[in-house]
Coordinates of C-alpha atoms in Angstrom, one line a residue:
X1 CA 0.1 0.1 0.5
X2 CA 1.7 3.3 -1.1
X3 CA 1.7 5.8 2.1
X4 CA 1.2 9.4 0.3
X5 CA 3.7 12.4 2.1
X6 CA 0.7 14.5 3.6
X7 CA -1.3 11.6 4.8
X8 CA 1.3 10.7 7.4
X9 CA 4.8 8.4 7.4
X10 CA 3.8 4.9 8.1
X11 CA 1.1 2.2 6.2
X12 CA -1.9 1.7 8.5
X13 CA -3.8 -2.8 9.5
X14 CA -7.1 -1.3 10.2
X15 CA -10.9 -2.3 10.9
X16 CA -13.6 -4.1 12.0
X17 CA -11.8 -5.1 15.7
X18 CA -13.7 -6.8 18.9
X19 CA -13.4 -5.6 22.1
X20 CA -13.8 -8.2 25.4
X21 CA -15.2 -6.4 27.9
X22 CA -15.9 -8.4 31.2
X23 CA -17.7 -11.5 29.6
X24 CA -19.0 -10.4 26.7
X25 CA -17.7 -8.5 23.7
X26 CA -18.4 -5.5 21.4
X27 CA -17.3 -4.3 18.3
X28 CA -15.1 -1.8 17.7
X29 CA -13.0 0.0 14.9
X30 CA -8.9 0.0 15.7
X31 CA -6.7 1.2 13.1
X32 CA -2.5 0.6 13.3
X33 CA 0.3 1.5 12.2
X34 CA 1.9 -1.5 10.5
X35 CA 5.0 -2.1 11.7
X36 CA 6.3 -3.5 14.7
X37 CA 7.9 -1.0 17.1
X38 CA 5.9 0.6 20.6
X39 CA 3.2 3.5 19.3
X40 CA 1.0 6.1 21.5
X41 CA -2.6 4.4 21.8
X42 CA -5.5 6.9 21.4
X43 CA -8.8 5.6 22.5
X44 CA -11.7 7.3 20.5
X45 CA -15.1 8.2 21.8
X46 CA -18.1 8.2 19.3
X47 CA -20.4 11.1 18.7
X48 CA -24.3 10.3 19.5
X49 CA -24.5 9.1 16.6
X50 CA -22.1 5.5 17.9
X51 CA -18.9 4.3 15.5
X52 CA -19.7 6.7 11.7
X53 CA -17.7 6.9 8.9
X54 CA -16.1 10.0 10.6
X55 CA -14.6 7.5 13.8
X56 CA -13.1 5.1 11.4
X57 CA -11.4 8.2 8.6
X58 CA -10.3 10.3 11.7
X59 CA -8.2 6.8 13.5
X60 CA -7.2 6.2 10.2
X61 CA -5.3 9.0 9.7
X62 CA -3.6 8.7 13.3
X63 CA -2.6 5.5 12.3
X64 CA -0.7 6.6 9.2
X65 CA 1.1 9.0 11.5
X66 CA 2.5 6.5 14.3
X67 CA -1.1 6.1 16.4
X68 CA -2.7 3.0 17.6
X69 CA -6.6 4.2 17.3
X70 CA -9.2 2.1 19.2
X71 CA -12.3 3.3 18.6
X72 CA -15.4 0.8 20.7
X73 CA -18.6 1.4 20.1
X74 CA -20.8 2.8 23.8
X75 CA -23.8 1.6 21.5
X76 CA -22.7 -1.5 22.8
X77 CA -26.6 -3.8 23.6
X78 CA -28.0 -1.9 20.8
X79 CA -28.3 -0.6 17.9
X80 CA -27.4 3.1 17.2
X81 CA -29.6 5.4 16.3
X82 CA -31.8 6.0 13.3
X83 CA -32.6 9.2 13.6
X84 CA -31.4 13.0 15.4
X85 CA -34.6 12.4 17.1
X86 CA -34.3 9.1 18.8
X87 CA -30.6 8.9 19.2
X88 CA -31.5 12.4 22.0
X89 CA -34.6 10.5 22.9
X90 CA -32.2 7.5 23.4
X91 CA -29.9 9.8 25.3
X92 CA -32.7 11.4 28.3
X93 CA -33.8 7.5 28.7
X94 CA -29.9 7.1 29.9
X95 CA -29.5 7.3 34.1
X96 CA -25.9 7.9 34.4
X97 CA -25.7 3.9 36.2
X98 CA -26.9 2.0 32.9
X99 CA -24.2 3.2 31.2
X100 CA -21.2 2.4 33.6
X101 CA -22.4 -1.0 33.4
X102 CA -21.0 -3.1 31.2

């Protein structure tokens, strides 16, 4: 894979990644340099829309610059909202305690 100079200096690997959480697994998106070594890492948190192309693009951009980037799907047990009204209703109905339960 070719990497353009303005995109960073590392060729990368990226794609869906299962993230273990307690005794279950949630879906994530991982991008990392395709090189051996120790790299700084970044945890990406999505907005109210869930993991979208924006988070995936940001993860790939960070990886091209030498970071390991992981976006974790915080909607782990339900589907992402279909539209903004549904997203705001789900947000309003979620208590702090239920959001912290894995």
